[in-house]
PDB file of C-alpha atoms in Angstrom:
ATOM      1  CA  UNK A   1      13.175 -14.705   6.549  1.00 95.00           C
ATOM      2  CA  UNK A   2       9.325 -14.154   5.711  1.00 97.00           C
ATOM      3  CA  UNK A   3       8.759 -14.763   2.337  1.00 98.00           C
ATOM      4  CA  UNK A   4       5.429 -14.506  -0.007  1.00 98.00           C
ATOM      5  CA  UNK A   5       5.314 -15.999  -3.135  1.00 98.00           C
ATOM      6  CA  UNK A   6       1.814 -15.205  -5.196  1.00 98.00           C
ATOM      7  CA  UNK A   7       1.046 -16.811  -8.409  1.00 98.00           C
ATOM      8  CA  UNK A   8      -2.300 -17.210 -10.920  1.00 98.00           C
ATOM      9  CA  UNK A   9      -2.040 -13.712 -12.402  1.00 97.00           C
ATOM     10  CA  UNK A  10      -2.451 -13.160 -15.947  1.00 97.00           C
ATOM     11  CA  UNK A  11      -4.628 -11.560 -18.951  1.00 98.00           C
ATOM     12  CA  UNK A  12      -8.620 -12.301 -18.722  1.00 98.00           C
ATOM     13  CA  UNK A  13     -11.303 -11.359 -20.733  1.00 98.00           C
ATOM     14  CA  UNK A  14     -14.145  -8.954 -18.574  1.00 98.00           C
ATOM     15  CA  UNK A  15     -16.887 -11.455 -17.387  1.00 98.00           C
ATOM     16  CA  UNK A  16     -13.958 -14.421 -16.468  1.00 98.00           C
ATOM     17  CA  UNK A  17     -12.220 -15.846 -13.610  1.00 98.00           C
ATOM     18  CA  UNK A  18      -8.640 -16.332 -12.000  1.00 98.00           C
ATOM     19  CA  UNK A  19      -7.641 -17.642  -8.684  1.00 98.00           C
ATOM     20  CA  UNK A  20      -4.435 -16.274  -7.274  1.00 98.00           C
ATOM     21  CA  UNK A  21      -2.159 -18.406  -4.607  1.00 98.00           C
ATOM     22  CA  UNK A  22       0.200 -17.220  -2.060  1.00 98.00           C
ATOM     23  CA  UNK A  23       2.714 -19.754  -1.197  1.00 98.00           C
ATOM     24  CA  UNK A  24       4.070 -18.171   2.115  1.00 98.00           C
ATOM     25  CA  UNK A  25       7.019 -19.026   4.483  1.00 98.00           C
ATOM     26  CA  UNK A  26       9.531 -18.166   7.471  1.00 98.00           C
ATOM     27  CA  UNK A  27       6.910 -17.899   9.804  1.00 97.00           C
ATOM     28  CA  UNK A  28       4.006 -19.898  11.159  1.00 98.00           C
ATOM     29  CA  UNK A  29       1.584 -19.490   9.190  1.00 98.00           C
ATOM     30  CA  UNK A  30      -1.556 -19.956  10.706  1.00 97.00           C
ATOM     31  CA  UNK A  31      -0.524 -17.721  13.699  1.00 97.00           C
ATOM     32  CA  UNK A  32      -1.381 -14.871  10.962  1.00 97.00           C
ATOM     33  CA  UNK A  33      -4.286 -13.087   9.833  1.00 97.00           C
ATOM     34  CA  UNK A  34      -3.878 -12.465   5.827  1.00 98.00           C
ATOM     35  CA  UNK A  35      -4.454 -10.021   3.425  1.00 98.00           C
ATOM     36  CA  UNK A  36      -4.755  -8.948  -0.818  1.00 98.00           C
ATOM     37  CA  UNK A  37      -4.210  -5.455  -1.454  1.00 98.00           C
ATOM     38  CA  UNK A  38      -4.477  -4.116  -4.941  1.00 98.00           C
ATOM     39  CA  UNK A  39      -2.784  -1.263  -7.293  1.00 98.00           C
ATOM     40  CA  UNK A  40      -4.045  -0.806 -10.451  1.00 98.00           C
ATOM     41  CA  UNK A  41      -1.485   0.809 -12.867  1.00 97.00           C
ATOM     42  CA  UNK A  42      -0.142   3.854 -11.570  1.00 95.00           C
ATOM     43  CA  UNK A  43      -2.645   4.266  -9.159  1.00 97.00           C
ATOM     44  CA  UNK A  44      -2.455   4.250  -5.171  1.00 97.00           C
ATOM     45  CA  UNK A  45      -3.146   1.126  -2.833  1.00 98.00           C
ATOM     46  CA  UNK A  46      -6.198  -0.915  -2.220  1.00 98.00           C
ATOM     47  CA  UNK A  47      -6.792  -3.364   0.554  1.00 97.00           C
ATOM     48  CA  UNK A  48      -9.076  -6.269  -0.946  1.00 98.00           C
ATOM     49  CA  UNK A  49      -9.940  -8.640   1.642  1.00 98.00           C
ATOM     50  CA  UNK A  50      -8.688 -10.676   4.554  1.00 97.00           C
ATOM     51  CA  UNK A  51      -8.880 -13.626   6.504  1.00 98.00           C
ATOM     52  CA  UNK A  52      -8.594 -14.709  10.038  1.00 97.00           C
ATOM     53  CA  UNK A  53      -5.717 -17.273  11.332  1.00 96.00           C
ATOM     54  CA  UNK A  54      -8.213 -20.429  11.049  1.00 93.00           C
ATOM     55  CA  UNK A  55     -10.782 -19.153   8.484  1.00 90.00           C
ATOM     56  CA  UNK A  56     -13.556 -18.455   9.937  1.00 89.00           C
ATOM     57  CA  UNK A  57     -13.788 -14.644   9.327  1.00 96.00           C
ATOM     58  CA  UNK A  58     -13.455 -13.184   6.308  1.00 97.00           C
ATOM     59  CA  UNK A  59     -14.063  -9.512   4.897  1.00 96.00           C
ATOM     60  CA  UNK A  60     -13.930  -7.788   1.369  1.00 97.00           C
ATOM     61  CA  UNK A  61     -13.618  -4.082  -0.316  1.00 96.00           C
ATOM     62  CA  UNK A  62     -17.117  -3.506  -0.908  1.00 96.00           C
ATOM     63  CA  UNK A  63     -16.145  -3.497  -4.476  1.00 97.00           C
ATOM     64  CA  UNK A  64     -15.165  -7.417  -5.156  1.00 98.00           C
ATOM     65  CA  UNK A  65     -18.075  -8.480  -2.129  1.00 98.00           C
ATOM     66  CA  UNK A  66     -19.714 -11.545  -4.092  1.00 98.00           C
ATOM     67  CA  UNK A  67     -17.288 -11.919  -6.489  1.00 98.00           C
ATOM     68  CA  UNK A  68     -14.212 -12.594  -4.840  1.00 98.00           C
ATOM     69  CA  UNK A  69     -13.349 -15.116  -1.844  1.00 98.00           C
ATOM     70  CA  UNK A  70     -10.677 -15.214   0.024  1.00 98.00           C
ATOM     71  CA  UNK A  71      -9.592 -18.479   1.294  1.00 98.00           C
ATOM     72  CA  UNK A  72      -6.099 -20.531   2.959  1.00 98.00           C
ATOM     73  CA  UNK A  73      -4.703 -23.424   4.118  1.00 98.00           C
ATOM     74  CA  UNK A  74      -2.489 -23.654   6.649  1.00 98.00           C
ATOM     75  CA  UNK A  75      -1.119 -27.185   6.157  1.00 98.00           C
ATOM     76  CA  UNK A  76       0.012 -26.136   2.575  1.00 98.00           C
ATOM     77  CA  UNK A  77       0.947 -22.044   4.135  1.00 98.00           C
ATOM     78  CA  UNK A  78      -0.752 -21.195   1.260  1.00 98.00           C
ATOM     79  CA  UNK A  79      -3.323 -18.156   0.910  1.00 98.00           C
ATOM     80  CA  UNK A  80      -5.966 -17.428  -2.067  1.00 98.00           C
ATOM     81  CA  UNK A  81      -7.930 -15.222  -3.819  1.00 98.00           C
ATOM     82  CA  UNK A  82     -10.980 -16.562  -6.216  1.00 98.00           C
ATOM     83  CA  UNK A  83     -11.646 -14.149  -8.625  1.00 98.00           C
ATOM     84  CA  UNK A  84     -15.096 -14.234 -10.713  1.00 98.00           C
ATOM     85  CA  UNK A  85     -17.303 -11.780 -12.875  1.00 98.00           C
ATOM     86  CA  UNK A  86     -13.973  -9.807 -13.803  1.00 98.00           C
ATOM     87  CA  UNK A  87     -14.035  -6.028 -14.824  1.00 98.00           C
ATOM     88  CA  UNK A  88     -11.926  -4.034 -16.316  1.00 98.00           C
ATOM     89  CA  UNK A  89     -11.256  -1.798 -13.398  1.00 98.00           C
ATOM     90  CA  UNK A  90      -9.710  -5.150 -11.335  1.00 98.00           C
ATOM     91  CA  UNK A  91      -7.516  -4.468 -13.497  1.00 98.00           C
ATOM     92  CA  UNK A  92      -4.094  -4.449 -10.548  1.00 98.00           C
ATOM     93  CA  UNK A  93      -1.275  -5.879  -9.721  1.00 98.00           C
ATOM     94  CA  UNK A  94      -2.428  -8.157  -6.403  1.00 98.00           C
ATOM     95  CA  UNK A  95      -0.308  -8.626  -3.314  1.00 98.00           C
ATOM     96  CA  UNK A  96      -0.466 -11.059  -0.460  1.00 98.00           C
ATOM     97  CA  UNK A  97       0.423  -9.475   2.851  1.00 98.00           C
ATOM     98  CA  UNK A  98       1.198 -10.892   6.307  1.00 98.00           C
ATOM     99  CA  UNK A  99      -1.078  -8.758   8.850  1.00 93.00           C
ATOM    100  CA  UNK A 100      -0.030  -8.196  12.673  1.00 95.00           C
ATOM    101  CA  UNK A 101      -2.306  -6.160  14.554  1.00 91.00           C
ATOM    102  CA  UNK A 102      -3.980  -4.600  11.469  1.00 92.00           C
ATOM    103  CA  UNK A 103      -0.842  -3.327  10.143  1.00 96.00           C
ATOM    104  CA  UNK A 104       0.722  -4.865   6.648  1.00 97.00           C
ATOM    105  CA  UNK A 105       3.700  -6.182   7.890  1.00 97.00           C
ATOM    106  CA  UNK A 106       4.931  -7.898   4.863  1.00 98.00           C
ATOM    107  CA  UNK A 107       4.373  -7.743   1.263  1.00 98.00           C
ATOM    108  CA  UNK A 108       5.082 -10.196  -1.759  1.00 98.00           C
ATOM    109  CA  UNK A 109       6.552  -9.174  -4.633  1.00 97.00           C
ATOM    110  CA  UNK A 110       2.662  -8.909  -6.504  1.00 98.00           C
ATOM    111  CA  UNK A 111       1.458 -10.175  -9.402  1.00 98.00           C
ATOM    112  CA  UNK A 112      -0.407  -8.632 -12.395  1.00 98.00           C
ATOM    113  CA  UNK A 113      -4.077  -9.192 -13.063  1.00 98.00           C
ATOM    114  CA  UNK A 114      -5.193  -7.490 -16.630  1.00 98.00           C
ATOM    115  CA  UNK A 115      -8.707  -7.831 -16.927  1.00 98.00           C
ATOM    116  CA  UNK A 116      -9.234  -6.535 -21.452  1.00 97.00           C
ATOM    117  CA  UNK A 117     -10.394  -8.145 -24.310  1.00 95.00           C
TER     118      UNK A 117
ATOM    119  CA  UNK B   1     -15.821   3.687   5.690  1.00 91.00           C
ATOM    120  CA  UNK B   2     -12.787   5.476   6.707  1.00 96.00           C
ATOM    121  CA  UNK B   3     -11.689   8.059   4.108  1.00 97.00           C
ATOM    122  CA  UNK B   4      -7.797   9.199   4.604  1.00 98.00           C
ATOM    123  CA  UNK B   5      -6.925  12.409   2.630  1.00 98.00           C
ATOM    124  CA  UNK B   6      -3.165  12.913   2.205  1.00 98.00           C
ATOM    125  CA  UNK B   7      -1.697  16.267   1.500  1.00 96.00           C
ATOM    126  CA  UNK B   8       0.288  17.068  -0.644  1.00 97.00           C
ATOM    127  CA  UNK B   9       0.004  15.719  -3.270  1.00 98.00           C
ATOM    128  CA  UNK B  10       3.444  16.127  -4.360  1.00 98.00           C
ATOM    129  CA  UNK B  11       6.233  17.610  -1.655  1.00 98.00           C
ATOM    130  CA  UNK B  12       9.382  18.845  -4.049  1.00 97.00           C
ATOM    131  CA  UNK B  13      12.320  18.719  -1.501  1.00 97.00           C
ATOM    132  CA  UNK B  14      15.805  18.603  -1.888  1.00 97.00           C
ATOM    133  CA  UNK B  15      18.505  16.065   0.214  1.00 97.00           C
ATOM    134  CA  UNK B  16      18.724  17.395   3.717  1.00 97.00           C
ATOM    135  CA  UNK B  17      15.543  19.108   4.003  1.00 97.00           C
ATOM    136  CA  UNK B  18      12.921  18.283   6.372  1.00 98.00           C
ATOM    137  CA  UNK B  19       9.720  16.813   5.031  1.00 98.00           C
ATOM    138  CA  UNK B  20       6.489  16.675   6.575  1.00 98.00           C
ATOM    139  CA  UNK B  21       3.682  15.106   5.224  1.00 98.00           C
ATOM    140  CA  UNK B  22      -0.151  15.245   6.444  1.00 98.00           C
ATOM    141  CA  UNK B  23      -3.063  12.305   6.618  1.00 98.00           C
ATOM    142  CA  UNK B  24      -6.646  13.674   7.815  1.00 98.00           C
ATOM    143  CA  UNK B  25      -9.062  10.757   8.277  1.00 98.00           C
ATOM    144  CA  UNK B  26     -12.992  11.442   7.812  1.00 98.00           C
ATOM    145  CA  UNK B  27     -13.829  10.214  11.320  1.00 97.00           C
ATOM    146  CA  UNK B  28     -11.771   9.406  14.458  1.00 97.00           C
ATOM    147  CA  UNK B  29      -9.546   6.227  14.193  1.00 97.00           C
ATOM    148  CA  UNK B  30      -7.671   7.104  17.745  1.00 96.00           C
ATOM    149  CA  UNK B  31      -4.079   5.993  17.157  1.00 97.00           C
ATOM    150  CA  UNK B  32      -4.977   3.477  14.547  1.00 98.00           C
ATOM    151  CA  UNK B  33      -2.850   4.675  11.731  1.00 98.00           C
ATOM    152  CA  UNK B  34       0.247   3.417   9.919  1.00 98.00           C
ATOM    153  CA  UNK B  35       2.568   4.532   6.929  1.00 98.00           C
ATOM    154  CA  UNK B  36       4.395   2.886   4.269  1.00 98.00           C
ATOM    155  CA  UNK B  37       6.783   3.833   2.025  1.00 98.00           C
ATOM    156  CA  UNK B  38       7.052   2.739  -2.111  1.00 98.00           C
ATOM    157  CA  UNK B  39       9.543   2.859  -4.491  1.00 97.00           C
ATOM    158  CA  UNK B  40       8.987   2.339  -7.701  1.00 95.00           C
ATOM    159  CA  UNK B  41       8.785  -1.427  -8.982  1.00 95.00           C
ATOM    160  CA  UNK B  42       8.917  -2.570  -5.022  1.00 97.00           C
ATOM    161  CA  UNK B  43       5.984  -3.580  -2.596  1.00 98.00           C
ATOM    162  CA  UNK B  44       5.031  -1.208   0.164  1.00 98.00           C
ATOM    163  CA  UNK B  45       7.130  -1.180   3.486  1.00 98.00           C
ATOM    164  CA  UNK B  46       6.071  -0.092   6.648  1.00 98.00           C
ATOM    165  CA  UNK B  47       7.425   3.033   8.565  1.00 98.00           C
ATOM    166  CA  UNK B  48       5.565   3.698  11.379  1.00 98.00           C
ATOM    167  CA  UNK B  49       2.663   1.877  13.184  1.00 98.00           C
ATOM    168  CA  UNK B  50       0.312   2.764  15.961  1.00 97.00           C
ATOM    169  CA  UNK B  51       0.533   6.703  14.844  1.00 98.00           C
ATOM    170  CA  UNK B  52       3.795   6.882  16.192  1.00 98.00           C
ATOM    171  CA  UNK B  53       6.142   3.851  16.681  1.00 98.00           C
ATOM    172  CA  UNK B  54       8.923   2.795  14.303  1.00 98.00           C
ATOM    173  CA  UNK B  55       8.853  -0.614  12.714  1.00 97.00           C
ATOM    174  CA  UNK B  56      11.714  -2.968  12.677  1.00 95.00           C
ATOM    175  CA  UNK B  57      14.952  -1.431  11.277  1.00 96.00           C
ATOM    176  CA  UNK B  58      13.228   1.831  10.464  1.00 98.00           C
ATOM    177  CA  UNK B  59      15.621   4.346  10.536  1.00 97.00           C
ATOM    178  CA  UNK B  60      15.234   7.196  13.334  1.00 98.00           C
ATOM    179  CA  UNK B  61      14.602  10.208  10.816  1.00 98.00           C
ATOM    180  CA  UNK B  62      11.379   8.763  10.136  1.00 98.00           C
ATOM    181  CA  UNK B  63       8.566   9.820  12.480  1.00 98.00           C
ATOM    182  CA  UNK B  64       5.074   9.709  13.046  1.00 98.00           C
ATOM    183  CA  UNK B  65       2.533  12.092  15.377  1.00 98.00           C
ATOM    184  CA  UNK B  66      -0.676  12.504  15.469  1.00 98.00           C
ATOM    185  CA  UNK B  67      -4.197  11.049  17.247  1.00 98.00           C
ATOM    186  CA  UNK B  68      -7.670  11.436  16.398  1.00 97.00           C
ATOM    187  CA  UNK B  69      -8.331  12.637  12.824  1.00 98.00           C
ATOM    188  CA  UNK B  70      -5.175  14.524  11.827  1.00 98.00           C
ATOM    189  CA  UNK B  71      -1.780  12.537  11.605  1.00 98.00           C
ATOM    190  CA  UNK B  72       1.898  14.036  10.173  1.00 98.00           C
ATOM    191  CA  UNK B  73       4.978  11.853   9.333  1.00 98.00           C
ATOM    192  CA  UNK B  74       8.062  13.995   9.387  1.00 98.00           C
ATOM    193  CA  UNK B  75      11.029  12.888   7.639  1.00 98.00           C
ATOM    194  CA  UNK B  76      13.813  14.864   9.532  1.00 98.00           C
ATOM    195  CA  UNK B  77      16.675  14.998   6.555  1.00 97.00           C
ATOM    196  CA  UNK B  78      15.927  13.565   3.285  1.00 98.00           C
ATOM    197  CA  UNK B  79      18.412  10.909   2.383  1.00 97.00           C
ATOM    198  CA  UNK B  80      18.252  10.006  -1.395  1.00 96.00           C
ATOM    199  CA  UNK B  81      16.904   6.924  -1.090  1.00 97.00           C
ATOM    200  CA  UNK B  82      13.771   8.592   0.818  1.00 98.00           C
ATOM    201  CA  UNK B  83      12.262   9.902  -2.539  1.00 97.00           C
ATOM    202  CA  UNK B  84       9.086   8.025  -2.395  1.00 98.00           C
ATOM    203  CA  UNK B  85       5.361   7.615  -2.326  1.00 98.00           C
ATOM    204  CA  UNK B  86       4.397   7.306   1.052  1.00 98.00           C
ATOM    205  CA  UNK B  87       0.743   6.296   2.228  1.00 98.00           C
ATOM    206  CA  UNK B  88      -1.668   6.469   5.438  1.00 98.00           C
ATOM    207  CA  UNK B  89      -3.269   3.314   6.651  1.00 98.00           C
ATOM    208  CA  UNK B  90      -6.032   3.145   8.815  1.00 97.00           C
ATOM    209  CA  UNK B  91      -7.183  -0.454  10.961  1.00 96.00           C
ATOM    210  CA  UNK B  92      -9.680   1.153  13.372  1.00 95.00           C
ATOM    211  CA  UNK B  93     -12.841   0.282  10.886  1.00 92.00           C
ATOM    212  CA  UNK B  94     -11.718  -1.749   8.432  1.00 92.00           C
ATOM    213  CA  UNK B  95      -8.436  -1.126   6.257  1.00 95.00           C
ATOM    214  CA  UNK B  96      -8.359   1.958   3.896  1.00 97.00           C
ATOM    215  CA  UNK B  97      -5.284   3.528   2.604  1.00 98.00           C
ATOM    216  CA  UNK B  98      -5.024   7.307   1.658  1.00 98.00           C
ATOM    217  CA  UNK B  99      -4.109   7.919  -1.791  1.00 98.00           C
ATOM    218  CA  UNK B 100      -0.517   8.675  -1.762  1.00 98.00           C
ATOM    219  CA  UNK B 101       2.118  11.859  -1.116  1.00 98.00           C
ATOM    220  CA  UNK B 102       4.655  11.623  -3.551  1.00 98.00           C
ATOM    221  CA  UNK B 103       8.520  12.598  -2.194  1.00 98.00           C
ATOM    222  CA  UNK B 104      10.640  14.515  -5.592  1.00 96.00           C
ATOM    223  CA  UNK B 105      13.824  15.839  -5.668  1.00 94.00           C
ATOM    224  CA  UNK B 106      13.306  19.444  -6.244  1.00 91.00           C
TER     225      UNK B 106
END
């Protein structure tokens, strides 16, 4: 059974930084490209960025490019998401999604990200 | 970038109707184009991939047309568990999502 575990969400104040983790198993891992999508609070989705099986391509939303990096590693099946120069409206709660063939396969259960002072 | 527009908004239906909801995307992304359904408090899960094609253990009510620019799920009788929001997905340039039809019992 796939499973996706993220972690690292919480309250930060606008200006700070967070790093998510997405500890990921039931399948292999690095066969997989990866995904965040976003949903702020009653809103719709937002794909954030992804990241190819070994690393070594990597896209964003233009909306988090240079502030957010995407980043795994497959001996630990773990995928993550640095978050700097936070604003209000990243305000979401983040998932971690398995991709096959461009489609979001599956999902983790999220976690929150409030970005307020 | 890809902009999907789903309509309606809001489709008011009762169990055992039909249900068919549109996604128009701003420029051509062939047969590139995927829904997913949400329930409240629960992560997306994906219907239909490819325009139309069912994913894994996707019951056979659900159904997806379409090419091009203009795409329709139908949902051929609404069980109660299919009141949802259901959203468009687009992987021919980049990922973008359309914002949402929302499924109410009338």
């Amino acid at each position: 059974e796939v499973q996706l575990v993220e972690s690292g969400g919480g309250l930060v104040q606008p200006g700070g930084s967070l790093r998510l983790s997405c500890a990921a198993s039931g399948f292999t891992f690095s066969n997989y490209w990866m995904n965040w999508v976003r949903q702020a609070p009653g809103k719709g989705l937002e794909w954030v960025a992804n990241i190819r099986q070994h690393g070594s391509e990597k896209d964003y939303v233009d909306s988090v490019k240079g502030r957010f990096t995407i980043a795994r590693d497959n001996a630990k099946n773990s995928l993550y998401l640095q978050m700097n120069s936070l604003r209000a409206e990243d305000t979401a709660v983040y998932y971690c999604v398995r991709d096959a063939g461009g489609w979001f396969v599956d999902w983790g259960q999220g976690t929150l990200v409030a970005v307020s002072s | 970038e890809v902009v999907l527009t789903q309509s309606p908004a809001t489709l008011s239906l009762s169990p055992g109707e039909r249900a068919t909801l549109s996604c128009r995307a701003s420029q051509s992304v062939s047969s590139h184009l995927a829904w997913y359904q949400q329930k409240p408090g629960q992560a997306p899960r994906l219907l239909i991939y490819d325009a139309s094609n069912r994913a894994t253990g996707i019951p056979a009510r659900f159904s997806g047309s379409g090419s091009g620019t203009d795409f329709t799920l139908t949902i051929s009788s609404l069980e109660p568990e299919d009141f949802a929001v259901y959203y468009c997905q687009q992987r021919s340039n980049g990922r973008t999502f359309g914002q949402g039809t929302k499924v109410d019992i009338k």
